[in-house]
Amino acid sequence: MGPRSRMGELEQAVMQALWALDDEQWATVRQVHESLADRGLAYTTVMTVMDRLARKEFVEQQRDGRAYRYRPRVTRAGLTAELMRETLSDMGADERGSALVSFVEDASPDDIAALRRALGDLA
């Protein structure tokens, strides 16, 4: 994913709407626009954002008659992991270690338990 994984606020809102769908479900621009109605966005704004997300490869875009349907190409967890990897890769080895320690120091007990399970699964 690389630098594409950084998203603007509207891109994040559209992704949230798409992630709220059932797995493998496709959505039209109209459906996403309706789910974001409280933001007062123009239909064309949502259409532009969804097209941009397709170009960045965050969503799949499929032609459906004269319109397009969309679905997430990446899970929320996958995107979060990619952002973490990108951030850490920009640091030197010492800084990476310090950043990870700082993250763990501020983690909740549930987060610590999840990390321990994940590390155990890798071992």
Tab-separated table of C-alpha atoms in Angstrom:
chain	number	residue	atom	x	y	z
A	1	MET	CA	0.000	0.000	0.000
A	2	GLY	CA	2.803	2.450	0.740
A	3	PRO	CA	2.131	6.172	1.069
A	4	ARG	CA	-1.371	5.654	-0.317
A	5	SER	CA	-2.490	4.407	3.082
A	6	ARG	CA	-2.733	7.934	4.399
A	7	MET	CA	-6.289	9.135	3.983
A	8	GLY	CA	-8.101	12.395	4.402
A	9	GLU	CA	-11.114	12.864	6.668
A	10	LEU	CA	-13.713	12.312	3.931
A	11	GLU	CA	-11.881	9.253	2.647
A	12	GLN	CA	-11.928	7.835	6.166
A	13	ALA	CA	-15.669	8.536	6.485
A	14	VAL	CA	-16.375	6.729	3.199
A	15	MET	CA	-14.230	3.784	4.268
A	16	GLN	CA	-16.111	3.629	7.589
A	17	ALA	CA	-19.382	3.451	5.643
A	18	LEU	CA	-18.023	0.660	3.433
A	19	TRP	CA	-16.551	-1.278	6.366
A	20	ALA	CA	-19.984	-1.164	8.027
A	21	LEU	CA	-21.356	-3.335	5.207
A	22	ASP	CA	-21.441	-7.105	5.307
A	23	ASP	CA	-18.324	-8.804	3.960
A	24	GLU	CA	-18.307	-9.030	0.179
A	25	GLN	CA	-21.229	-6.574	-0.105
A	26	TRP	CA	-20.965	-3.905	-2.793
A	27	ALA	CA	-22.315	-0.358	-2.349
A	28	THR	CA	-23.263	2.344	-4.808
A	29	VAL	CA	-22.259	5.976	-4.437
A	30	ARG	CA	-25.905	6.712	-3.623
A	31	GLN	CA	-25.897	4.237	-0.727
A	32	VAL	CA	-22.707	5.684	0.733
A	33	HIS	CA	-23.986	9.234	0.184
A	34	GLU	CA	-27.165	8.362	2.102
A	35	SER	CA	-25.158	6.835	4.962
A	36	LEU	CA	-23.179	10.096	5.220
A	37	ALA	CA	-26.281	12.329	5.003
A	38	ASP	CA	-25.580	13.925	8.400
A	39	ARG	CA	-22.413	15.482	6.927
A	40	GLY	CA	-24.314	17.437	4.274
A	41	LEU	CA	-22.007	16.323	1.462
A	42	ALA	CA	-22.907	16.716	-2.179
A	43	TYR	CA	-23.446	13.487	-4.107
A	44	THR	CA	-20.656	14.463	-6.500
A	45	THR	CA	-18.248	14.939	-3.574
A	46	VAL	CA	-18.888	11.386	-2.372
A	47	MET	CA	-18.518	10.122	-5.954
A	48	THR	CA	-15.151	11.895	-6.302
A	49	VAL	CA	-13.899	10.545	-2.975
A	50	MET	CA	-14.914	6.993	-3.882
A	51	ASP	CA	-13.211	7.268	-7.253
A	52	ARG	CA	-10.059	8.538	-5.520
A	53	LEU	CA	-10.190	5.597	-3.083
A	54	ALA	CA	-10.416	3.227	-6.055
A	55	ARG	CA	-7.356	4.837	-7.671
A	56	LYS	CA	-5.485	4.487	-4.369
A	57	GLU	CA	-6.562	0.825	-4.326
A	58	PHE	CA	-8.439	1.055	-1.021
A	59	VAL	CA	-11.667	-0.044	-2.706
A	60	GLU	CA	-12.632	-2.223	-5.643
A	61	GLN	CA	-14.695	-0.504	-8.305
A	62	GLN	CA	-17.053	-2.519	-10.498
A	63	ARG	CA	-19.152	-1.195	-13.374
A	64	ASP	CA	-22.886	-1.763	-12.930
A	65	GLY	CA	-24.718	-0.357	-15.943
A	66	ARG	CA	-23.992	3.359	-16.070
A	67	ALA	CA	-22.866	3.495	-12.450
A	68	TYR	CA	-20.202	1.857	-10.308
A	69	ARG	CA	-20.370	-0.295	-7.212
A	70	TYR	CA	-17.647	-0.326	-4.576
A	71	ARG	CA	-16.406	-2.499	-1.748
A	72	PRO	CA	-13.376	-2.305	0.521
A	73	ARG	CA	-10.212	-3.907	-0.804
A	74	VAL	CA	-8.547	-3.619	2.589
A	75	THR	CA	-9.881	-4.352	6.068
A	76	ARG	CA	-9.765	-1.788	8.828
A	77	ALA	CA	-7.245	-3.985	10.691
A	78	GLY	CA	-5.120	-4.410	7.570
A	79	LEU	CA	-5.017	-0.667	6.969
A	80	THR	CA	-4.107	0.033	10.593
A	81	ALA	CA	-1.277	-2.491	10.423
A	82	GLU	CA	0.005	-0.924	7.189
A	83	LEU	CA	-0.023	2.546	8.744
A	84	MET	CA	1.924	1.233	11.729
A	85	ARG	CA	4.471	-0.460	9.448
A	86	GLU	CA	4.883	2.719	7.382
A	87	THR	CA	5.406	4.828	10.473
A	88	LEU	CA	7.954	2.429	11.936
A	89	SER	CA	9.804	2.021	8.644
A	90	ASP	CA	10.500	5.768	8.592
A	91	MET	CA	12.480	5.428	11.844
A	92	GLY	CA	15.901	4.107	12.697
A	93	ALA	CA	16.193	0.856	14.669
A	94	ASP	CA	16.623	2.644	18.026
A	95	GLU	CA	13.659	4.929	17.386
A	96	ARG	CA	11.489	1.962	16.331
A	97	GLY	CA	12.246	0.190	19.596
A	98	SER	CA	11.470	3.303	21.627
A	99	ALA	CA	8.229	3.887	19.723
A	100	LEU	CA	7.094	0.305	20.285
A	101	VAL	CA	7.936	0.493	23.996
A	102	SER	CA	6.044	3.778	24.288
A	103	PHE	CA	3.051	2.255	22.513
A	104	VAL	CA	3.007	-0.765	24.831
A	105	GLU	CA	3.410	1.414	27.939
A	106	ASP	CA	0.226	3.280	26.998
A	107	ALA	CA	-1.702	0.176	25.890
A	108	SER	CA	-4.747	-1.036	27.789
A	109	PRO	CA	-4.721	-4.437	29.510
A	110	ASP	CA	-6.934	-5.774	26.697
A	111	ASP	CA	-4.443	-4.494	24.100
A	112	ILE	CA	-1.552	-6.099	25.989
A	113	ALA	CA	-3.440	-9.404	26.121
A	114	ALA	CA	-4.120	-9.232	22.375
A	115	LEU	CA	-0.432	-8.511	21.689
A	116	ARG	CA	0.625	-11.460	23.841
A	117	ARG	CA	-1.777	-13.759	21.989
A	118	ALA	CA	-0.538	-12.505	18.610
A	119	LEU	CA	3.116	-12.927	19.599
A	120	GLY	CA	2.337	-16.413	20.940
A	121	ASP	CA	0.710	-17.328	17.634
A	122	LEU	CA	3.844	-16.214	15.781
A	123	ALA	CA	6.195	-18.251	17.988
